[in-house]
Amino acid sequence: MKGTGFRFDHLLSGSPASALDGFLEEGKTHGAFEYRKEDPWAVAGSAIIRQHPRFPWVMCELETARGCSRSHSGGCSFCTEPFYGSPIFRPVESIRDEVQALHNAGGRHFRLGRQPDILVYSSSRSEEYPTPIPEKVGELFTAVREAAPTLSTLHIDNVNPGTIARHPEESRSALDVIVENHTAGDVAAFGMETADPEVVARNNLKALPEQIMDAIRIVNEAGGRRDAGIPHLLPGLNFISGLSGETPGTYDLDMAFLERVLESGYLVRRVNIRQLMPFEGTPAFTDNTVGIHQARFRAFKEKVRQTFDLPMIRRVFPVGTVLKDVVMEIEGNTSFGRQMGSYPILAGIPIRVPAGTVIDAVVVDHGMRSITALPVPIDINSLPATALSWLPGIGKAKTGLVTARRPFSTLDEFRSLAGPTPLDSLFSFVRYP
Ligand code: SF4
């Protein structure tokens, strides 16, 4: 390259792995993407996860497809995935081999990712909204389970709510297969983008508000049951502001939609709200409303956090829910950690816990996007007073009494002073010399 000081003999273009493969075998300098050529490199490089600073607490993301079936109609106005055309599905055997190699290297946490819609894995490539084939989804999950028999986390990435609304029965069967084979705490991310039908039409989005509501119901029916207190699979909702056709009224429609979700009693794991990033080559690059409704955007975001996120987080993670294997990330007077997963909830622990420690923790309170939790078992005799005050039923009022009277030997002794709490079964009364 001129002026850079770099010297080279060959310049390879296209897909790096395919180009290198083609160059070494036949001297070609351009390589088109092919899973057959890429996949051996994924297996060969899998041991690199051992060099990750947080190993073995590393999420291994597996590519499952490239391209989107909605490219048949041009796709959503803002999205670059249709550039790849109709989906090319990565073969089950390739995914299995990579999972096995990662598992052999010590990987235990996996996400089947990089797909517009896991429900249509290996379905028809010639339709915009193909019908899910639950058996194909089952083959994929079975292969992953067999390749990684001691995995701890198996989550998914995106689900197209338009698929669920158009093919409810097949989608429900595919969701059942996922719930049978994954691990709890999973999220089906819905790119709904807006509840304004006008904006949906102008941007060729995938589903109307009523269809999204149907999809939320169906995912709740399939995945709402709990495993050790944690819902199996819940929808996550993504909103985008700045799309073509957006008006101030769009935000009213979006808010009204979320209010209906709350009233319905369904669970939603999280709501992501972002502003459009217009990419060159997409229709949204030249046709958008970015920056026009800034004040409404900020007000909407704030209102969602206050009036939707907080009540929803209380519903999804009620007080008393035990989160297993919270990996601590930041130590402080309040320390922070998360479980492994696609969208793990942020847990604030009101004591110092060194980063890297792994604890079980019970939910005692809620923020808008996080929960406050205490380590389990709750060590009544040694917990700092500031942490004790988070115990439901104790609060600041009784904390002074409890700390002055410690140590306790039994639950009865503790109850005679503090009364019962909803977390009594999690208490420990170790007496320290
Ligand atoms: S947003 Fe999703 S459904 Fe829409 S074009 Fe992109 S990948 Fe396809």
Coordinates of C-alpha atoms and ligand atoms in Angstrom, one line a residue:
M1 CA 0.0 0.0 0.0
K2 CA 1.4 3.3 -1.1
G3 CA 2.7 5.5 1.7
T4 CA 2.0 3.0 4.5
G5 CA 5.4 1.3 4.5
F6 CA 3.6 -2.1 4.1
R7 CA 4.9 -4.4 1.4
F8 CA 3.0 -7.4 0.1
D9 CA 3.0 -9.8 -2.9
H10 CA -0.7 -10.7 -3.1
L11 CA -4.0 -9.0 -2.1
L12 CA -6.8 -11.4 -1.3
S13 CA -10.4 -10.2 -1.5
G14 CA -13.9 -11.5 -0.6
S15 CA -14.4 -13.9 2.3
P16 CA -11.0 -14.2 4.1
A17 CA -11.1 -18.0 4.7
S18 CA -12.4 -18.9 1.3
A19 CA -9.9 -16.5 -0.4
L20 CA -6.9 -18.0 1.5
D21 CA -8.1 -21.5 0.8
G22 CA -8.5 -20.7 -2.9
F23 CA -5.2 -19.0 -3.1
L24 CA -3.3 -21.9 -1.4
E25 CA -4.9 -24.5 -3.5
E26 CA -5.3 -22.8 -6.9
G27 CA -3.6 -19.4 -6.7
K28 CA -7.0 -17.6 -6.9
T29 CA -7.0 -14.2 -5.1
H30 CA -10.8 -13.9 -4.6
G31 CA -12.9 -16.2 -2.5
A32 CA -16.7 -16.2 -2.3
F33 CA -18.3 -17.1 1.0
E34 CA -18.9 -20.8 1.5
Y35 CA -19.6 -22.5 4.8
R36 CA -17.7 -25.6 3.5
K37 CA -14.5 -23.5 3.4
E38 CA -15.0 -21.4 6.4
D39 CA -16.0 -24.1 8.9
P40 CA -12.8 -26.0 9.2
W41 CA -11.2 -22.7 10.4
A42 CA -13.8 -22.3 13.1
V43 CA -13.0 -25.7 14.4
A44 CA -9.2 -25.2 14.1
G45 CA -9.4 -21.9 16.1
S46 CA -11.8 -23.0 18.8
A47 CA -9.2 -23.3 21.5
I48 CA -8.7 -19.6 21.4
I49 CA -11.5 -19.3 23.9
R50 CA -9.1 -20.4 26.6
Q51 CA -7.2 -17.1 26.1
H52 CA -10.3 -15.1 26.9
P53 CA -9.8 -13.2 30.2
R54 CA -13.1 -14.5 31.6
F55 CA -12.6 -18.1 30.5
P56 CA -14.5 -20.4 31.2
W57 CA -17.3 -17.8 31.6
V58 CA -17.4 -17.1 27.9
M59 CA -20.5 -17.1 25.6
C60 CA -19.6 -19.0 22.4
E61 CA -21.7 -17.6 19.6
L62 CA -22.4 -20.0 16.7
E63 CA -23.3 -18.7 13.3
T64 CA -26.4 -20.6 12.0
A65 CA -27.3 -18.7 8.8
R66 CA -26.5 -15.8 6.5
G67 CA -29.0 -13.8 4.6
C68 CA -32.7 -13.2 5.1
S69 CA -35.8 -14.6 3.5
R70 CA -37.3 -11.2 3.4
S71 CA -34.8 -10.2 0.8
H72 CA -37.5 -11.4 -1.6
S73 CA -39.4 -8.2 -0.9
G74 CA -36.3 -6.1 -0.3
G75 CA -36.3 -6.6 3.5
C76 CA -36.8 -4.1 6.2
S77 CA -35.7 -0.6 5.1
F78 CA -32.8 -0.2 7.5
C79 CA -31.3 -3.6 7.4
T80 CA -28.1 -4.8 5.6
E81 CA -28.9 -8.5 5.9
P82 CA -30.8 -8.6 2.6
F83 CA -27.5 -7.8 0.9
Y84 CA -26.7 -11.5 1.4
G85 CA -29.8 -12.5 -0.4
S86 CA -31.9 -15.6 0.5
P87 CA -30.6 -17.4 3.6
I88 CA -27.8 -19.9 3.3
F89 CA -28.2 -22.2 6.3
R90 CA -25.0 -23.5 7.9
P91 CA -25.2 -27.3 7.9
V92 CA -26.0 -29.0 11.2
E93 CA -22.8 -31.0 11.0
S94 CA -20.7 -27.9 10.8
I95 CA -22.4 -26.3 13.8
R96 CA -22.0 -29.6 15.7
D97 CA -18.3 -29.9 14.9
E98 CA -17.6 -26.3 16.1
V99 CA -19.7 -26.9 19.3
Q100 CA -17.8 -30.1 19.9
A101 CA -14.4 -28.4 19.4
L102 CA -15.4 -25.5 21.7
H103 CA -16.7 -28.0 24.3
N104 CA -13.5 -29.9 24.2
A105 CA -11.7 -26.6 24.8
G106 CA -13.8 -26.0 27.9
G107 CA -16.6 -23.9 26.5
R108 CA -19.9 -24.5 28.3
H109 CA -22.0 -21.5 27.3
F110 CA -23.5 -21.4 23.8
R111 CA -25.8 -19.2 21.7
L112 CA -27.2 -20.2 18.4
G113 CA -26.9 -16.8 16.8
R114 CA -26.6 -14.7 13.7
Q115 CA -29.9 -15.6 12.3
P116 CA -32.9 -13.4 11.3
D117 CA -35.2 -16.2 12.6
I118 CA -34.2 -19.4 14.3
L119 CA -37.7 -20.9 13.8
V120 CA -37.1 -21.2 10.0
Y121 CA -33.7 -22.8 10.3
S122 CA -33.3 -25.0 7.1
S123 CA -36.8 -24.0 5.8
S124 CA -37.7 -23.0 2.3
R125 CA -35.4 -20.4 0.7
S126 CA -37.9 -19.3 -1.9
E127 CA -40.5 -17.7 0.3
E128 CA -40.5 -14.4 2.2
Y129 CA -42.2 -16.0 5.2
P130 CA -41.3 -19.7 5.1
T131 CA -43.1 -22.2 7.2
P132 CA -41.0 -23.5 10.2
I133 CA -40.0 -27.1 10.1
P134 CA -39.8 -28.1 13.7
E135 CA -37.9 -31.4 12.9
K136 CA -35.1 -29.3 11.4
V137 CA -34.9 -27.1 14.5
G138 CA -34.9 -30.3 16.5
E139 CA -32.0 -31.8 14.5
L140 CA -30.0 -28.7 15.2
F141 CA -30.6 -28.7 19.0
T142 CA -30.1 -32.4 19.3
A143 CA -26.8 -32.2 17.5
V144 CA -25.6 -29.4 19.8
R145 CA -26.7 -31.2 22.9
E146 CA -24.9 -34.4 21.8
A147 CA -21.7 -32.4 20.9
A148 CA -21.7 -30.6 24.3
P149 CA -23.2 -33.0 26.8
T150 CA -22.1 -30.9 29.8
L151 CA -23.1 -27.5 28.5
S152 CA -24.5 -25.0 31.0
T153 CA -26.1 -22.4 28.7
L154 CA -27.8 -22.9 25.3
H155 CA -29.7 -19.8 24.1
I156 CA -31.0 -18.4 20.8
D157 CA -30.8 -15.0 19.1
N158 CA -33.6 -13.6 16.8
V159 CA -37.1 -14.8 16.1
N160 CA -39.3 -13.1 13.4
P161 CA -42.7 -12.3 14.9
G162 CA -44.0 -12.3 11.4
T163 CA -43.3 -16.0 11.1
I164 CA -45.2 -16.8 14.3
A165 CA -48.2 -14.7 13.3
R166 CA -48.4 -16.3 9.8
H167 CA -47.6 -19.9 10.8
P168 CA -48.8 -20.1 14.5
E169 CA -49.0 -23.9 14.7
E170 CA -45.6 -24.8 13.1
S171 CA -44.0 -21.9 15.1
R172 CA -45.5 -23.2 18.3
S173 CA -44.1 -26.7 17.6
A174 CA -40.6 -25.2 16.8
L175 CA -40.7 -23.1 20.0
D176 CA -41.6 -26.3 22.0
V177 CA -38.6 -28.0 20.5
I178 CA -36.4 -25.1 21.6
V179 CA -37.8 -25.0 25.1
E180 CA -37.3 -28.7 25.4
N181 CA -33.6 -28.5 24.5
H182 CA -32.3 -25.0 25.5
T183 CA -31.6 -23.7 29.0
A184 CA -33.9 -21.4 30.9
G185 CA -33.5 -17.6 30.9
D186 CA -33.6 -17.5 27.1
V187 CA -34.9 -14.6 25.0
A188 CA -36.5 -14.6 21.6
A189 CA -35.6 -11.1 20.3
F190 CA -38.4 -9.6 18.2
G191 CA -37.4 -6.8 15.8
M192 CA -40.8 -5.2 15.9
E193 CA -39.3 -1.7 15.5
T194 CA -42.6 0.2 15.9
A195 CA -46.3 -0.3 16.6
D196 CA -47.3 2.4 14.1
P197 CA -48.9 0.6 11.1
E198 CA -48.0 3.5 8.8
V199 CA -44.3 3.2 9.7
V200 CA -44.5 -0.6 9.3
A201 CA -45.9 -0.2 5.7
R202 CA -43.4 2.6 4.7
N203 CA -40.4 0.6 5.9
N204 CA -41.6 -2.9 4.8
L205 CA -41.3 -4.2 8.4
K206 CA -42.1 -7.7 9.2
A207 CA -45.3 -7.5 11.3
L208 CA -48.2 -5.3 12.3
P209 CA -48.9 -4.6 16.0
E210 CA -51.7 -7.2 16.2
Q211 CA -49.4 -9.8 14.8
I212 CA -46.7 -8.9 17.3
M213 CA -49.2 -9.3 20.1
D214 CA -50.1 -12.8 18.8
A215 CA -46.4 -13.7 18.7
I216 CA -45.9 -12.4 22.3
R217 CA -48.8 -14.6 23.4
I218 CA -47.5 -17.7 21.6
V219 CA -44.0 -17.3 23.0
N220 CA -45.4 -16.9 26.5
E221 CA -47.5 -20.0 26.1
A222 CA -44.5 -22.0 24.9
G223 CA -41.8 -20.5 27.1
G224 CA -43.4 -18.8 30.1
R225 CA -43.2 -21.7 32.5
R226 CA -40.3 -21.5 35.0
D227 CA -37.4 -23.7 35.7
A228 CA -36.1 -23.1 39.2
G229 CA -37.9 -19.8 39.2
I230 CA -36.6 -18.5 35.9
P231 CA -38.9 -18.3 32.8
H232 CA -37.7 -20.6 30.0
L233 CA -38.1 -18.4 27.0
L234 CA -39.6 -14.8 26.8
P235 CA -39.9 -12.3 24.0
G236 CA -37.6 -9.3 23.9
L237 CA -38.9 -6.3 22.0
N238 CA -36.7 -4.0 19.8
F239 CA -37.8 -0.5 18.8
I240 CA -36.1 1.8 16.3
S241 CA -36.8 5.5 16.2
G242 CA -36.0 7.6 13.1
L243 CA -37.7 5.4 10.5
S244 CA -39.4 6.9 7.5
G245 CA -43.0 8.0 8.2
E246 CA -42.4 8.4 11.9
T247 CA -44.5 11.2 13.5
P248 CA -45.0 12.3 17.1
G249 CA -48.0 10.1 17.1
T250 CA -45.8 7.1 16.5
Y251 CA -44.5 7.3 20.0
D252 CA -48.1 7.4 21.4
L253 CA -48.9 4.2 19.4
D254 CA -45.7 2.5 20.7
M255 CA -46.5 3.4 24.3
A256 CA -50.1 2.3 23.9
F257 CA -48.9 -1.0 22.6
L258 CA -46.6 -1.6 25.6
E259 CA -49.4 -0.6 28.0
R260 CA -51.5 -3.3 26.3
V261 CA -48.7 -5.8 26.8
L262 CA -48.6 -5.0 30.5
E263 CA -52.4 -5.2 30.8
S264 CA -52.4 -8.6 29.1
G265 CA -50.3 -10.1 31.8
Y266 CA -47.7 -11.5 29.4
L267 CA -44.0 -11.5 30.2
V268 CA -41.4 -9.6 28.2
R269 CA -37.8 -10.0 29.2
R270 CA -36.6 -6.6 27.9
V271 CA -37.3 -3.7 25.7
N272 CA -34.5 -2.2 23.6
I273 CA -35.0 1.2 22.1
R274 CA -32.4 2.6 19.7
Q275 CA -32.1 5.3 17.1
L276 CA -31.7 4.4 13.4
M277 CA -28.2 4.1 12.1
P278 CA -28.7 4.6 8.3
F279 CA -26.4 2.3 6.3
E280 CA -25.4 3.2 2.8
G281 CA -27.2 1.0 0.3
T282 CA -30.4 0.6 2.4
P283 CA -33.6 2.6 1.6
A284 CA -33.3 4.1 5.1
F285 CA -30.0 5.7 4.2
T286 CA -31.8 8.4 2.2
D287 CA -35.4 8.1 3.6
N288 CA -35.5 8.5 7.3
T289 CA -36.6 10.9 10.2
V290 CA -33.4 10.7 12.2
G291 CA -33.1 13.6 14.6
I292 CA -36.5 15.1 13.9
H293 CA -38.3 13.9 17.0
Q294 CA -35.5 13.9 19.5
A295 CA -37.5 15.2 22.4
R296 CA -40.3 12.7 21.8
F297 CA -37.7 9.9 21.5
R298 CA -36.1 10.8 24.9
A299 CA -39.5 11.1 26.6
F300 CA -40.7 7.8 25.2
K301 CA -37.5 6.0 26.4
E302 CA -37.9 7.5 29.9
K303 CA -41.5 6.6 30.1
V304 CA -40.9 3.0 29.0
R305 CA -38.2 2.7 31.7
Q306 CA -40.5 4.1 34.4
T307 CA -43.9 2.6 33.5
F308 CA -43.1 -0.6 31.6
D309 CA -39.7 -1.9 32.5
L310 CA -40.1 -1.6 36.3
P311 CA -43.4 -3.4 36.6
M312 CA -42.3 -6.0 34.1
I313 CA -39.0 -6.8 35.8
R314 CA -41.0 -7.3 39.0
R315 CA -43.2 -9.7 37.1
V316 CA -40.3 -11.6 35.5
F317 CA -38.0 -11.8 38.5
P318 CA -40.2 -11.6 41.6
V319 CA -38.7 -11.1 45.1
G320 CA -37.4 -14.5 46.2
T321 CA -36.2 -15.7 42.7
V322 CA -32.8 -17.4 43.1
L323 CA -30.4 -16.6 40.3
K324 CA -27.8 -19.5 40.0
D325 CA -24.2 -18.9 39.0
V326 CA -24.1 -15.1 38.9
V327 CA -20.6 -14.2 37.6
M328 CA -19.3 -11.1 39.4
E329 CA -17.8 -8.5 37.1
I330 CA -17.3 -5.3 39.2
E331 CA -16.4 -5.1 42.9
G332 CA -17.6 -2.2 45.0
N333 CA -19.8 -1.3 47.9
T334 CA -22.4 -2.5 45.5
S335 CA -20.9 -5.2 43.3
F336 CA -22.3 -6.2 39.9
G337 CA -22.6 -9.4 38.1
R338 CA -24.7 -11.4 35.6
Q339 CA -25.6 -14.9 34.8
M340 CA -24.4 -16.3 31.5
G341 CA -26.9 -15.9 28.7
S342 CA -28.2 -13.9 25.7
Y343 CA -29.7 -11.1 27.8
P344 CA -28.9 -11.8 31.4
I345 CA -30.3 -9.4 34.0
L346 CA -27.8 -7.1 35.8
A347 CA -27.6 -8.0 39.5
G348 CA -26.4 -5.5 42.1
I349 CA -25.1 -7.2 45.2
P350 CA -25.0 -4.6 48.1
I351 CA -21.7 -6.0 49.5
R352 CA -18.1 -6.2 48.2
V353 CA -17.7 -9.4 46.1
P354 CA -14.5 -9.8 44.1
A355 CA -14.8 -9.8 40.3
G356 CA -14.6 -13.4 39.0
T357 CA -16.4 -14.9 42.0
V358 CA -19.5 -17.0 41.1
I359 CA -22.4 -16.9 43.5
D360 CA -26.1 -17.8 43.7
A361 CA -28.2 -14.7 44.6
V362 CA -31.8 -14.1 45.6
V363 CA -33.8 -11.1 44.3
V364 CA -34.7 -8.6 47.1
D365 CA -35.6 -5.5 45.0
H366 CA -35.9 -4.1 41.5
G367 CA -34.5 -1.3 39.5
M368 CA -35.7 -0.3 36.0
R369 CA -33.1 -2.5 34.2
S370 CA -31.6 -4.4 37.1
I371 CA -32.3 -6.3 40.3
T372 CA -30.8 -6.1 43.8
A373 CA -29.9 -9.5 45.2
L374 CA -28.2 -11.0 48.2
P375 CA -25.8 -14.0 48.1
V376 CA -27.5 -17.4 48.9
P377 CA -27.4 -18.7 51.6
I378 CA -28.2 -15.4 53.4
D379 CA -25.7 -15.4 56.2
I380 CA -27.6 -13.6 58.9
N381 CA -24.8 -13.5 61.4
S382 CA -22.1 -12.0 59.1
L383 CA -24.0 -9.9 56.5
P384 CA -23.2 -6.2 56.8
A385 CA -26.1 -4.1 58.2
T386 CA -26.4 -2.2 54.9
A387 CA -27.1 -5.5 53.2
L388 CA -29.4 -6.8 55.9
S389 CA -31.6 -3.8 55.4
W390 CA -32.5 -5.0 51.9
L391 CA -34.2 -8.1 53.4
P392 CA -38.0 -7.9 52.7
G393 CA -39.8 -7.6 56.1
I394 CA -36.6 -6.3 57.8
G395 CA -35.9 -3.0 56.3
K396 CA -34.0 -0.2 58.0
A397 CA -36.4 -0.2 61.0
K398 CA -35.4 -3.7 62.2
T399 CA -31.8 -3.8 61.0
G400 CA -30.5 -2.1 64.1
L401 CA -32.3 -4.5 66.4
V402 CA -31.0 -7.6 64.4
T403 CA -27.4 -6.4 64.2
A404 CA -27.3 -5.5 68.0
R405 CA -28.7 -9.0 68.9
R406 CA -26.5 -11.1 66.6
P407 CA -25.3 -13.9 66.5
F408 CA -28.5 -16.0 66.2
S409 CA -28.4 -19.8 66.4
T410 CA -31.7 -20.8 64.9
L411 CA -34.4 -19.5 62.6
D412 CA -36.9 -19.5 65.5
E413 CA -34.5 -17.3 67.5
F414 CA -34.3 -14.9 64.6
R415 CA -38.0 -14.9 64.0
S416 CA -38.8 -14.1 67.6
L417 CA -37.0 -10.8 67.2
A418 CA -37.5 -9.9 63.5
G419 CA -40.7 -11.8 62.6
P420 CA -41.1 -14.0 59.5
T421 CA -39.7 -12.9 56.1
P422 CA -40.5 -14.3 52.6
L423 CA -36.8 -15.5 52.4
D424 CA -36.6 -17.5 55.7
S425 CA -35.8 -20.8 53.9
L426 CA -32.6 -19.2 52.5
F427 CA -31.2 -18.1 55.8
S428 CA -28.0 -19.6 57.3
F429 CA -27.0 -19.1 61.0
V430 CA -23.4 -20.0 61.0
R431 CA -21.8 -18.8 64.3
Y432 CA -18.3 -17.5 63.9
P433 CA -15.9 -18.0 66.8
Ligands
SF4_1 S1 -34.5 -6.8 10.1 FE1 -34.6 -9.1 10.2 S2 -36.4 -9.6 9.0 FE2 -35.9 -7.5 8.4 S3 -34.5 -7.7 6.6 FE3 -33.2 -7.6 8.4 S4 -32.8 -9.7 9.0 FE4 -34.6 -9.7 7.6

